[in-house]
Amino acid sequence: MHTPPLPDRSVETYAAITDPEWPERLRTLAKPLSEVGILHVSSTATGGGVAELLRSIVPVCRDLGVRSDWLVMDATDEFFEATKAIHNGLQGSGDPLTEAMKSTYRAVTERNAAEIDGRYDLVVLHDPQPLGMLDRLEDRLPAAAFVWRCHVDLTDPLPEYLAFVSDYVRRFDHAIVSRSAYEANVEAPSTSVVHPSIDPLAEKNRAVDEGTATAERDRMAPISFDDPIVAQVSRFDPWKDQFGTLEAFRLAREQVSGLQLVLAGGMAGDDPEGVEIYERVARTAADDPDVHVLTDLPDMRVNVLQREADVVVQKSLREGFGLVVSEALWKRTPVVGSTVGGIPLQIEHGRNGYLVGPEDVPGVATSLVALLENEDQRAAFGANGRKRVRERFVLPRQLADLLEALVTVLRRDR
Ligand code: UDP
């Protein structure tokens, strides 16, 4: 296990950007946790929503006086092959889980659990990857409460994978999901819903001065920021459907001259499919000078891209929450997204973007054209999007929900 680097955060700084009452409310909510030690465990420190969330949650909790640590698992490629299969199975597709995969999973989770030697009252295991640590952790921390924080889209899991995960989840004290529709598939003794959120202070989301924006635009040459741009920022992953986005872009381009598509993606450390999907996307786009496939952008460049795009797309086939949607809306960029997972929580159809069925490529193209041809509508949608995120999807609100859930678990446990 290893500890990722964390930025400095003070809860007071959120008052000016969100709502002046948040710091006081959060201090009150955190009081019952002042004597408590909380450990978060996840499987990667970079790339993807979970790392993005923990990078902000953990330092702000510390600032609130809650002793909080974040440990990241050390694991092998075979382990990540197995856990990506579990992730895909929970989201509804994939091949059967083999005995070899199960035994790799158990061996690696057990080895990681054996390395935990701190004193913790509450352990939050994020996603399916660290779930198997429970066996060993129950022995090492007999007085602790265990929470499973599930970030994946549990709308329609394959039964075999759900059964595998449920054998662990039943033994947790509590589970937290990102959307109420997922609760039906979680067999923990109690569940709650916490919608994720963006951190407006993070490099990826903070305000950008013109000099920095110009420098970042230059670094993204040959993209022309004087011509219309549609962008999707996602890990290269089958569920993010970059191929569908490409098809929709090609239809939209017939009606919008000079249109460009930027597909920016990273390779999360725990995602073995990334390179293969990236290579397929890059090959498909290779002969098209208006399609730009960018990898591993620094956060400030993602920030500028989400800001400068005329429309952001998130054409996912499944999506636990989809932080990228709120990231774009926060920057006043309208979003065209699929009606899957957490996306409809964020996009208000016809107010800050458009919602389209996950298989409806022509529908995505029509929505893109409507927005690209109407600058006033883009500006109005952008203002609505900023407001939506400020009210519902910024870090202090998520922290308030999380702290409430954790306090309830501890009270009940004791
Ligand atoms: N991200 C990034 N660079 C990329 C692709 C993604 O920084 O090239 C970030 C993105 O900005 C967001 C997170 O990774 O903060 C993805 O979170 P989301 O909830 O949208 O999807 P997940 O990857 O967790 O399925």
PDB file of C-alpha atoms in Angstrom, residues 1-6 45 62 69-72:
ATOM      1  CA  MET A   1       0.000   0.000   0.000  1.00  0.00           C
ATOM      2  CA  HIS A   2       1.195   3.534  -0.602  1.00  0.00           C
ATOM      3  CA  THR A   3       0.098   7.051   0.296  1.00  0.00           C
ATOM      4  CA  PRO A   4      -0.512   9.428  -2.610  1.00  0.00           C
ATOM      5  CA  PRO A   5       0.547  13.086  -2.408  1.00  0.00           C
ATOM      6  CA  LEU A   6      -2.279  15.420  -1.372  1.00  0.00           C
ATOM      7  CA  ALA A  45      -4.004   7.440  -7.186  1.00  0.00           C
ATOM      8  CA  ARG A  62      -8.080  16.730   7.889  1.00  0.00           C
ATOM      9  CA  ASP A  69      -5.746   8.708   5.592  1.00  0.00           C
ATOM     10  CA  TRP A  70      -5.855   7.444   2.025  1.00  0.00           C
ATOM     11  CA  LEU A  71      -3.945   4.331   1.023  1.00  0.00           C
ATOM     12  CA  VAL A  72      -3.649   3.012  -2.518  1.00  0.00           C
TER      13      VAL A  72
END
